[in-house]
Amino acid sequence: MPETTCPACNKKLTSLSGYNQHLMKTTNPASCDLYIHSWQFHANLPTQVPQDEDQDMDIGDVSDPDHLLPEFKGDFFGMYAEDKLEWPVELDDEGAMGDALTDEEDLGEDGANDEWEPPLVPSACNPHEEDEDNDIWDQHTPDVQDPHYRLNGSGTNNVYAPFTSKLDWDMAQWAKLRGPSSTAFSVLISIEGIVIANEAFDVYYHDIIECITALFWDPNFADFLKFAPEHHYADEDETVHLYHKMNTGKWWWNTQKCLDCKHPGVMIIPVIILSDKTQVTLFHNKMAYPVYMTIGNIPKEIHQKPSHHTHVLLTYLPTTHLEHITNKASRHHMLTNLYHACVGHVLAPLATVGDGAVHRCHPLFACFAGDYPEQVLVTGVKTTQCTSCDVPSDELGLTASAANYQLQNLNAVLDALSVLDEGGLAFICACMEAGIKPIVHPYWESLPFIKIFKSITPNILHQLYQGLGITTLSHLSGTEHSQICCFLLGIIIDIRLPNNMSSSRLLHAVCGLLDFLYLAQYPCHSSETLTLLDEALDIFHDNKEIFVDLSICNSFNLPKLHFTLHYTHMINKYIQWRLSEMSFCCSQTMTKHPSIKAVTLDRIVNEYGATYFCESLTRYIAKATLPVNTAITFRQLEDQAGDVYLLFQALPVFHRVKWVSVDVCGLSDPLVTVDSVHACPGHSWPFALDSVSPQFDTAFIKDGTGYQIRQVHIMISIPPQALSTLFPPTFHPPKHLAYVEWFTAFQAPNHNHGLHKVSHVIKNGEQLASIIPISNIHCSAHLIPHFSTNAPHEWSSANVLDKCQAFFVNPYLDRHSFVTLH
């Protein structure tokens, strides 16, 4: 048989079969191109199936041109030197964002036109009625060119008949044409893969349209879905905007307005993409790269609970490091292009599904949530740069008024991406000038109504807790970071700085950052709280140089710190991100039965520390017998209390009052304890090594004029048989009472750290105490002892409230305490 020469690499082969094997196995780029072009040419010809199954397949014996593996090659996926990819020192300011979507900057200060109102959605109360007019997709004739239709393989015009789906057709084609060889197996595992640098990668994913449909049609969410944008206000004059759910943000309102101009009456389904590369093993560095999705029509109260399964695993991305590519710059850019090729393949249906001609629901890419490295990967900006604006890297630590920046110009970026067809060098230069990396078709390039640089949402855990917290700690959860924030300020209140430096700037900086952290996690924001958010950030910036003076850091050019300047804009634009659980709706509960059925009055005084329990209880009973709004002096009340006789010698005692979450959305969620106050004495067992210290918690008490700090010593209930004797018929006593000791009222907060200082109230050498209804207890309170320069060694958690003379009220114990004090 005459020799055959490969026209691509000039290699001489002894047979046509060897020539076929050479093209299938070669790594020569020119030979690979010839092989792929042979596929494309012969795919248009009638397929000739060999009669002999053992016969080698010729080059042209491959059908289904739609199933060609996407391959990326050229200057952007090949080898090139790092010096050709150097970034300019300064980037051009391209001005405002593109005009693909009219944003609030183009519509005035409030970002909306009063003449436009969102359309009414038919049957919005229940979108799941079995009515063809309420279906999320209109009934229509299937399009055989639709990839989702071909994938399902349904209908009478199935191009893969008699096979039911494209996958079955691919498997049958492989089994018929390739046979059980190693090369055939390589072709099999590369089905639906991505080819980068002659290497195929598997991408496992769900159809995003099916994921959206599954969430939208879930009957558990039917009563809670949001279908149209809304404006909420805190006042009757509609001047103070409220932002809480995603449909109250400006993005949904402005996008709905643009869509109504083209397709009146359509409904938006905001698609939210989340990703986080995760290390799955402690050894060998095994990684997983999951990408999740959800929809903004579901309220955040449901999103916050993993048990509702509102986040769907969309795809697993390849975790390869492309170690066979030795050039570092080339490898990094190929990894970026691999990421966008995979995600673009998964999100491709979003580019055409909302055309208005067939579908009345428009699934639109709304926002992306991820860590900073993933934000850089998505937007294509250089590391150490902001993912939303063009601020220079050496100005990241400046305030909003001092930094010189504009939001990234999306039009300029899209223009740079369109230069791809003009050649590699021109494309690289255009991308460098636009301030992005040379990415071949980023996945958001063809998505409608996309503004990727405005779609990056705040991330409390990665940006604030981990990005601006104690950075020397690693592998900490969000809960552990939150616990550190509770006590951080109390630790440094009386700290001594080197060289007798004043701690004022340090305290101001820490307070400003903590205030910003807690304000950013409000479940509902208004125009006023957003102003407080900016003010807290300004306090930090005004005092941050103390960290440089203490040699803690050299500069503040941190992208995560700079991104806090965008929080206000992002909150009123997209309010639906991964907020921490921060529900203030809770109800006070007591156990059905007392902790101890009968505790004598002597034990109440001695073991519970309620020194003046009997005197306080008689004063409470005497005051209850007076007519409402009767003015009486303390001496007169003492005289009337002397006539009260207690008809019991023991009382039922409760050791805890707690607050449980309220199911405000009617989701039938189990109740969760969000706060509690304990009042129980210490005890020990005969054979136990350790004894249990007494615990008498402090709490915020509502006294009619505001909140005060009190220490709860005992919680009781008066026996029913004694109620009619002690109280008049017109008075209905509460079921549970508490004995509390007083602390001084709140005064002006400290000018350095902003905390309120309190101390015990002593009158005539005695601790002032009283009996109050347990319903007056608002929530628990945390007091930080005023240690001064030295902390006495004899102080402990069991006796510090008795031995310490002054305390600071900690507003950062939890978000409930923060709101109460602010």
mmCIF file with all atom_site columns, C-alpha atoms in Angstrom, residues 496-648:
data_model
loop_
_atom_site.group_PDB
_atom_site.id
_atom_site.type_symbol
_atom_site.label_atom_id
_atom_site.label_alt_id
_atom_site.label_comp_id
_atom_site.label_asym_id
_atom_site.label_entity_id
_atom_site.label_seq_id
_atom_site.pdbx_PDB_ins_code
_atom_site.Cartn_x
_atom_site.Cartn_y
_atom_site.Cartn_z
_atom_site.occupancy
_atom_site.B_iso_or_equiv
_atom_site.pdbx_formal_charge
_atom_site.auth_seq_id
_atom_site.auth_comp_id
_atom_site.auth_asym_id
_atom_site.auth_atom_id
_atom_site.pdbx_PDB_model_num
ATOM 1   C CA . ARG A 1 496 ? -1.890  50.826 76.972  1.00 0.00 ? 496 ARG A CA 1
ATOM 2   C CA . LEU A 1 497 ? -0.268  51.790 73.676  1.00 0.00 ? 497 LEU A CA 1
ATOM 3   C CA . PRO A 1 498 ? 3.506   52.035 73.107  1.00 0.00 ? 498 PRO A CA 1
ATOM 4   C CA . ASN A 1 499 ? 5.270   55.342 73.743  1.00 0.00 ? 499 ASN A CA 1
ATOM 5   C CA . ASN A 1 500 ? 2.291   56.577 75.786  1.00 0.00 ? 500 ASN A CA 1
ATOM 6   C CA . MET A 1 501 ? 0.226   57.049 72.623  1.00 0.00 ? 501 MET A CA 1
ATOM 7   C CA . SER A 1 502 ? -3.407  57.972 73.138  1.00 0.00 ? 502 SER A CA 1
ATOM 8   C CA . SER A 1 503 ? -5.893  55.183 72.479  1.00 0.00 ? 503 SER A CA 1
ATOM 9   C CA . SER A 1 504 ? -8.555  57.617 71.263  1.00 0.00 ? 504 SER A CA 1
ATOM 10  C CA . ARG A 1 505 ? -7.919  57.061 67.547  1.00 0.00 ? 505 ARG A CA 1
ATOM 11  C CA . LEU A 1 506 ? -7.751  53.296 68.013  1.00 0.00 ? 506 LEU A CA 1
ATOM 12  C CA . LEU A 1 507 ? -11.101 53.219 69.819  1.00 0.00 ? 507 LEU A CA 1
ATOM 13  C CA . HIS A 1 508 ? -12.737 55.495 67.228  1.00 0.00 ? 508 HIS A CA 1
ATOM 14  C CA . ALA A 1 509 ? -11.459 53.370 64.343  1.00 0.00 ? 509 ALA A CA 1
ATOM 15  C CA . VAL A 1 510 ? -12.621 50.084 65.886  1.00 0.00 ? 510 VAL A CA 1
ATOM 16  C CA . CYS A 1 511 ? -16.033 51.548 66.808  1.00 0.00 ? 511 CYS A CA 1
ATOM 17  C CA . GLY A 1 512 ? -16.512 52.924 63.299  1.00 0.00 ? 512 GLY A CA 1
ATOM 18  C CA . LEU A 1 513 ? -15.724 49.576 61.708  1.00 0.00 ? 513 LEU A CA 1
ATOM 19  C CA . LEU A 1 514 ? -17.944 47.622 64.134  1.00 0.00 ? 514 LEU A CA 1
ATOM 20  C CA . ASP A 1 515 ? -20.828 50.039 63.590  1.00 0.00 ? 515 ASP A CA 1
ATOM 21  C CA . PHE A 1 516 ? -20.447 49.624 59.842  1.00 0.00 ? 516 PHE A CA 1
ATOM 22  C CA . LEU A 1 517 ? -20.425 45.835 60.207  1.00 0.00 ? 517 LEU A CA 1
ATOM 23  C CA . TYR A 1 518 ? -23.611 45.726 62.279  1.00 0.00 ? 518 TYR A CA 1
ATOM 24  C CA . LEU A 1 519 ? -25.445 48.380 60.241  1.00 0.00 ? 519 LEU A CA 1
ATOM 25  C CA . ALA A 1 520 ? -24.648 46.547 57.005  1.00 0.00 ? 520 ALA A CA 1
ATOM 26  C CA . GLN A 1 521 ? -26.482 43.483 58.353  1.00 0.00 ? 521 GLN A CA 1
ATOM 27  C CA . TYR A 1 522 ? -29.781 45.226 59.008  1.00 0.00 ? 522 TYR A CA 1
ATOM 28  C CA . PRO A 1 523 ? -32.611 43.125 57.535  1.00 0.00 ? 523 PRO A CA 1
ATOM 29  C CA . CYS A 1 524 ? -34.361 46.302 56.391  1.00 0.00 ? 524 CYS A CA 1
ATOM 30  C CA . HIS A 1 525 ? -32.648 49.530 55.354  1.00 0.00 ? 525 HIS A CA 1
ATOM 31  C CA . SER A 1 526 ? -33.959 53.042 54.938  1.00 0.00 ? 526 SER A CA 1
ATOM 32  C CA . SER A 1 527 ? -32.467 56.222 53.578  1.00 0.00 ? 527 SER A CA 1
ATOM 33  C CA . GLU A 1 528 ? -31.543 57.142 57.166  1.00 0.00 ? 528 GLU A CA 1
ATOM 34  C CA . THR A 1 529 ? -29.759 53.879 57.996  1.00 0.00 ? 529 THR A CA 1
ATOM 35  C CA . LEU A 1 530 ? -27.768 54.131 54.769  1.00 0.00 ? 530 LEU A CA 1
ATOM 36  C CA . THR A 1 531 ? -26.621 57.576 55.887  1.00 0.00 ? 531 THR A CA 1
ATOM 37  C CA . LEU A 1 532 ? -25.538 56.089 59.230  1.00 0.00 ? 532 LEU A CA 1
ATOM 38  C CA . LEU A 1 533 ? -23.657 53.417 57.284  1.00 0.00 ? 533 LEU A CA 1
ATOM 39  C CA . ASP A 1 534 ? -21.632 56.027 55.410  1.00 0.00 ? 534 ASP A CA 1
ATOM 40  C CA . GLU A 1 535 ? -20.981 58.012 58.599  1.00 0.00 ? 535 GLU A CA 1
ATOM 41  C CA . ALA A 1 536 ? -19.624 54.938 60.393  1.00 0.00 ? 536 ALA A CA 1
ATOM 42  C CA . LEU A 1 537 ? -17.243 54.277 57.506  1.00 0.00 ? 537 LEU A CA 1
ATOM 43  C CA . ASP A 1 538 ? -16.065 57.913 57.576  1.00 0.00 ? 538 ASP A CA 1
ATOM 44  C CA . ILE A 1 539 ? -15.224 57.562 61.295  1.00 0.00 ? 539 ILE A CA 1
ATOM 45  C CA . PHE A 1 540 ? -12.998 54.593 60.525  1.00 0.00 ? 540 PHE A CA 1
ATOM 46  C CA . HIS A 1 541 ? -11.212 56.402 57.694  1.00 0.00 ? 541 HIS A CA 1
ATOM 47  C CA . ASP A 1 542 ? -10.646 59.480 59.856  1.00 0.00 ? 542 ASP A CA 1
ATOM 48  C CA . ASN A 1 543 ? -8.798  57.409 62.488  1.00 0.00 ? 543 ASN A CA 1
ATOM 49  C CA . LYS A 1 544 ? -7.305  54.468 60.574  1.00 0.00 ? 544 LYS A CA 1
ATOM 50  C CA . GLU A 1 545 ? -3.756  55.880 60.524  1.00 0.00 ? 545 GLU A CA 1
ATOM 51  C CA . ILE A 1 546 ? -3.341  54.649 64.089  1.00 0.00 ? 546 ILE A CA 1
ATOM 52  C CA . PHE A 1 547 ? -2.768  51.158 62.667  1.00 0.00 ? 547 PHE A CA 1
ATOM 53  C CA . VAL A 1 548 ? 0.132   52.487 60.594  1.00 0.00 ? 548 VAL A CA 1
ATOM 54  C CA . ASP A 1 549 ? 1.578   54.281 63.625  1.00 0.00 ? 549 ASP A CA 1
ATOM 55  C CA . LEU A 1 550 ? 1.399   51.017 65.569  1.00 0.00 ? 550 LEU A CA 1
ATOM 56  C CA . SER A 1 551 ? 3.151   49.162 62.702  1.00 0.00 ? 551 SER A CA 1
ATOM 57  C CA . ILE A 1 552 ? 0.158   46.880 62.277  1.00 0.00 ? 552 ILE A CA 1
ATOM 58  C CA . CYS A 1 553 ? -0.051  47.609 58.533  1.00 0.00 ? 553 CYS A CA 1
ATOM 59  C CA . ASN A 1 554 ? 1.754   49.746 55.980  1.00 0.00 ? 554 ASN A CA 1
ATOM 60  C CA . SER A 1 555 ? -1.177  50.989 53.912  1.00 0.00 ? 555 SER A CA 1
ATOM 61  C CA . PHE A 1 556 ? -4.898  50.539 53.386  1.00 0.00 ? 556 PHE A CA 1
ATOM 62  C CA . ASN A 1 557 ? -4.881  49.862 49.659  1.00 0.00 ? 557 ASN A CA 1
ATOM 63  C CA . LEU A 1 558 ? -7.108  46.825 50.089  1.00 0.00 ? 558 LEU A CA 1
ATOM 64  C CA . PRO A 1 559 ? -9.799  46.046 47.492  1.00 0.00 ? 559 PRO A CA 1
ATOM 65  C CA . LYS A 1 560 ? -12.114 44.658 50.172  1.00 0.00 ? 560 LYS A CA 1
ATOM 66  C CA . LEU A 1 561 ? -11.817 47.859 52.196  1.00 0.00 ? 561 LEU A CA 1
ATOM 67  C CA . HIS A 1 562 ? -12.477 49.992 49.136  1.00 0.00 ? 562 HIS A CA 1
ATOM 68  C CA . PHE A 1 563 ? -15.559 47.947 48.222  1.00 0.00 ? 563 PHE A CA 1
ATOM 69  C CA . THR A 1 564 ? -17.240 49.138 51.427  1.00 0.00 ? 564 THR A CA 1
ATOM 70  C CA . LEU A 1 565 ? -17.642 52.491 49.644  1.00 0.00 ? 565 LEU A CA 1
ATOM 71  C CA . HIS A 1 566 ? -20.031 50.748 47.243  1.00 0.00 ? 566 HIS A CA 1
ATOM 72  C CA . TYR A 1 567 ? -22.201 49.184 49.953  1.00 0.00 ? 567 TYR A CA 1
ATOM 73  C CA . THR A 1 568 ? -24.790 51.966 50.063  1.00 0.00 ? 568 THR A CA 1
ATOM 74  C CA . HIS A 1 569 ? -25.275 51.857 46.312  1.00 0.00 ? 569 HIS A CA 1
ATOM 75  C CA . MET A 1 570 ? -25.447 48.056 46.250  1.00 0.00 ? 570 MET A CA 1
ATOM 76  C CA . ILE A 1 571 ? -27.953 47.881 49.112  1.00 0.00 ? 571 ILE A CA 1
ATOM 77  C CA . ASN A 1 572 ? -30.533 50.148 47.483  1.00 0.00 ? 572 ASN A CA 1
ATOM 78  C CA . LYS A 1 573 ? -29.911 48.404 44.159  1.00 0.00 ? 573 LYS A CA 1
ATOM 79  C CA . TYR A 1 574 ? -29.744 44.732 45.212  1.00 0.00 ? 574 TYR A CA 1
ATOM 80  C CA . ILE A 1 575 ? -30.946 44.055 48.749  1.00 0.00 ? 575 ILE A CA 1
ATOM 81  C CA . GLN A 1 576 ? -31.113 40.262 48.256  1.00 0.00 ? 576 GLN A CA 1
ATOM 82  C CA . TRP A 1 577 ? -27.671 38.938 49.146  1.00 0.00 ? 577 TRP A CA 1
ATOM 83  C CA . ARG A 1 578 ? -26.347 36.447 51.693  1.00 0.00 ? 578 ARG A CA 1
ATOM 84  C CA . LEU A 1 579 ? -27.248 38.318 54.847  1.00 0.00 ? 579 LEU A CA 1
ATOM 85  C CA . SER A 1 580 ? -26.747 36.785 58.243  1.00 0.00 ? 580 SER A CA 1
ATOM 86  C CA . GLU A 1 581 ? -29.797 35.679 60.174  1.00 0.00 ? 581 GLU A CA 1
ATOM 87  C CA . MET A 1 582 ? -31.019 38.902 61.746  1.00 0.00 ? 582 MET A CA 1
ATOM 88  C CA . SER A 1 583 ? -34.677 38.616 62.612  1.00 0.00 ? 583 SER A CA 1
ATOM 89  C CA . PHE A 1 584 ? -35.896 40.931 65.390  1.00 0.00 ? 584 PHE A CA 1
ATOM 90  C CA . CYS A 1 585 ? -39.378 39.401 65.461  1.00 0.00 ? 585 CYS A CA 1
ATOM 91  C CA . CYS A 1 586 ? -39.411 37.195 68.537  1.00 0.00 ? 586 CYS A CA 1
ATOM 92  C CA . SER A 1 587 ? -41.766 36.294 71.350  1.00 0.00 ? 587 SER A CA 1
ATOM 93  C CA . GLN A 1 588 ? -41.068 35.831 75.047  1.00 0.00 ? 588 GLN A CA 1
ATOM 94  C CA . THR A 1 589 ? -41.843 32.396 76.463  1.00 0.00 ? 589 THR A CA 1
ATOM 95  C CA . MET A 1 590 ? -41.659 30.659 79.828  1.00 0.00 ? 590 MET A CA 1
ATOM 96  C CA . THR A 1 591 ? -41.633 26.969 80.587  1.00 0.00 ? 591 THR A CA 1
ATOM 97  C CA . LYS A 1 592 ? -44.987 25.409 81.320  1.00 0.00 ? 592 LYS A CA 1
ATOM 98  C CA . HIS A 1 593 ? -43.810 24.118 84.687  1.00 0.00 ? 593 HIS A CA 1
ATOM 99  C CA . PRO A 1 594 ? -41.485 25.885 87.153  1.00 0.00 ? 594 PRO A CA 1
ATOM 100 C CA . SER A 1 595 ? -37.885 24.833 87.562  1.00 0.00 ? 595 SER A CA 1
ATOM 101 C CA . ILE A 1 596 ? -38.513 24.306 91.288  1.00 0.00 ? 596 ILE A CA 1
ATOM 102 C CA . LYS A 1 597 ? -42.093 23.963 92.524  1.00 0.00 ? 597 LYS A CA 1
ATOM 103 C CA . ALA A 1 598 ? -41.541 25.480 95.962  1.00 0.00 ? 598 ALA A CA 1
ATOM 104 C CA . VAL A 1 599 ? -38.630 27.584 97.205  1.00 0.00 ? 599 VAL A CA 1
ATOM 105 C CA . THR A 1 600 ? -38.900 29.028 100.696 1.00 0.00 ? 600 THR A CA 1
ATOM 106 C CA . LEU A 1 601 ? -38.528 32.759 101.252 1.00 0.00 ? 601 LEU A CA 1
ATOM 107 C CA . ASP A 1 602 ? -35.360 32.178 103.246 1.00 0.00 ? 602 ASP A CA 1
ATOM 108 C CA . ARG A 1 603 ? -33.752 30.297 100.362 1.00 0.00 ? 603 ARG A CA 1
ATOM 109 C CA . ILE A 1 604 ? -34.810 33.060 97.973  1.00 0.00 ? 604 ILE A CA 1
ATOM 110 C CA . VAL A 1 605 ? -32.890 35.567 100.094 1.00 0.00 ? 605 VAL A CA 1
ATOM 111 C CA . ASN A 1 606 ? -29.847 33.432 100.804 1.00 0.00 ? 606 ASN A CA 1
ATOM 112 C CA . GLU A 1 607 ? -29.354 31.306 97.671  1.00 0.00 ? 607 GLU A CA 1
ATOM 113 C CA . TYR A 1 608 ? -30.725 33.623 94.996  1.00 0.00 ? 608 TYR A CA 1
ATOM 114 C CA . GLY A 1 609 ? -29.223 36.793 96.426  1.00 0.00 ? 609 GLY A CA 1
ATOM 115 C CA . ALA A 1 610 ? -32.626 38.530 96.550  1.00 0.00 ? 610 ALA A CA 1
ATOM 116 C CA . THR A 1 611 ? -31.810 40.363 99.777  1.00 0.00 ? 611 THR A CA 1
ATOM 117 C CA . TYR A 1 612 ? -34.850 42.637 99.761  1.00 0.00 ? 612 TYR A CA 1
ATOM 118 C CA . PHE A 1 613 ? -37.298 40.269 98.087  1.00 0.00 ? 613 PHE A CA 1
ATOM 119 C CA . CYS A 1 614 ? -40.110 40.463 100.667 1.00 0.00 ? 614 CYS A CA 1
ATOM 120 C CA . GLU A 1 615 ? -39.885 44.270 100.943 1.00 0.00 ? 615 GLU A CA 1
ATOM 121 C CA . SER A 1 616 ? -39.939 44.670 97.162  1.00 0.00 ? 616 SER A CA 1
ATOM 122 C CA . LEU A 1 617 ? -42.863 42.296 96.718  1.00 0.00 ? 617 LEU A CA 1
ATOM 123 C CA . THR A 1 618 ? -44.984 44.064 99.332  1.00 0.00 ? 618 THR A CA 1
ATOM 124 C CA . ARG A 1 619 ? -44.254 47.438 97.678  1.00 0.00 ? 619 ARG A CA 1
ATOM 125 C CA . TYR A 1 620 ? -45.328 45.990 94.323  1.00 0.00 ? 620 TYR A CA 1
ATOM 126 C CA . ILE A 1 621 ? -48.589 44.667 95.821  1.00 0.00 ? 621 ILE A CA 1
ATOM 127 C CA . ALA A 1 622 ? -49.275 47.972 97.619  1.00 0.00 ? 622 ALA A CA 1
ATOM 128 C CA . LYS A 1 623 ? -48.762 49.982 94.438  1.00 0.00 ? 623 LYS A CA 1
ATOM 129 C CA . ALA A 1 624 ? -51.051 47.623 92.507  1.00 0.00 ? 624 ALA A CA 1
ATOM 130 C CA . THR A 1 625 ? -53.927 48.385 94.911  1.00 0.00 ? 625 THR A CA 1
ATOM 131 C CA . LEU A 1 626 ? -53.767 52.124 94.132  1.00 0.00 ? 626 LEU A CA 1
ATOM 132 C CA . PRO A 1 627 ? -55.934 53.687 91.437  1.00 0.00 ? 627 PRO A CA 1
ATOM 133 C CA . VAL A 1 628 ? -54.290 54.177 88.062  1.00 0.00 ? 628 VAL A CA 1
ATOM 134 C CA . ASN A 1 629 ? -52.031 57.260 87.722  1.00 0.00 ? 629 ASN A CA 1
ATOM 135 C CA . THR A 1 630 ? -52.033 57.895 91.469  1.00 0.00 ? 630 THR A CA 1
ATOM 136 C CA . ALA A 1 631 ? -49.070 59.992 92.572  1.00 0.00 ? 631 ALA A CA 1
ATOM 137 C CA . ILE A 1 632 ? -47.412 58.685 95.739  1.00 0.00 ? 632 ILE A CA 1
ATOM 138 C CA . THR A 1 633 ? -44.099 59.288 97.465  1.00 0.00 ? 633 THR A CA 1
ATOM 139 C CA . PHE A 1 634 ? -41.650 56.552 98.367  1.00 0.00 ? 634 PHE A CA 1
ATOM 140 C CA . ARG A 1 635 ? -42.353 57.048 102.094 1.00 0.00 ? 635 ARG A CA 1
ATOM 141 C CA . GLN A 1 636 ? -46.107 56.724 101.569 1.00 0.00 ? 636 GLN A CA 1
ATOM 142 C CA . LEU A 1 637 ? -45.566 53.573 99.529  1.00 0.00 ? 637 LEU A CA 1
ATOM 143 C CA . GLU A 1 638 ? -43.418 52.143 102.324 1.00 0.00 ? 638 GLU A CA 1
ATOM 144 C CA . ASP A 1 639 ? -46.188 52.795 104.818 1.00 0.00 ? 639 ASP A CA 1
ATOM 145 C CA . GLN A 1 640 ? -48.804 51.042 102.706 1.00 0.00 ? 640 GLN A CA 1
ATOM 146 C CA . ALA A 1 641 ? -46.447 48.127 102.060 1.00 0.00 ? 641 ALA A CA 1
ATOM 147 C CA . GLY A 1 642 ? -46.175 47.594 105.797 1.00 0.00 ? 642 GLY A CA 1
ATOM 148 C CA . ASP A 1 643 ? -49.854 46.637 105.854 1.00 0.00 ? 643 ASP A CA 1
ATOM 149 C CA . VAL A 1 644 ? -49.420 43.875 103.272 1.00 0.00 ? 644 VAL A CA 1
ATOM 150 C CA . TYR A 1 645 ? -49.171 40.375 104.701 1.00 0.00 ? 645 TYR A CA 1
ATOM 151 C CA . LEU A 1 646 ? -47.759 37.572 102.551 1.00 0.00 ? 646 LEU A CA 1
ATOM 152 C CA . LEU A 1 647 ? -49.921 34.473 102.826 1.00 0.00 ? 647 LEU A CA 1
ATOM 153 C CA . PHE A 1 648 ? -47.275 32.009 101.639 1.00 0.00 ? 648 PHE A CA 1
#
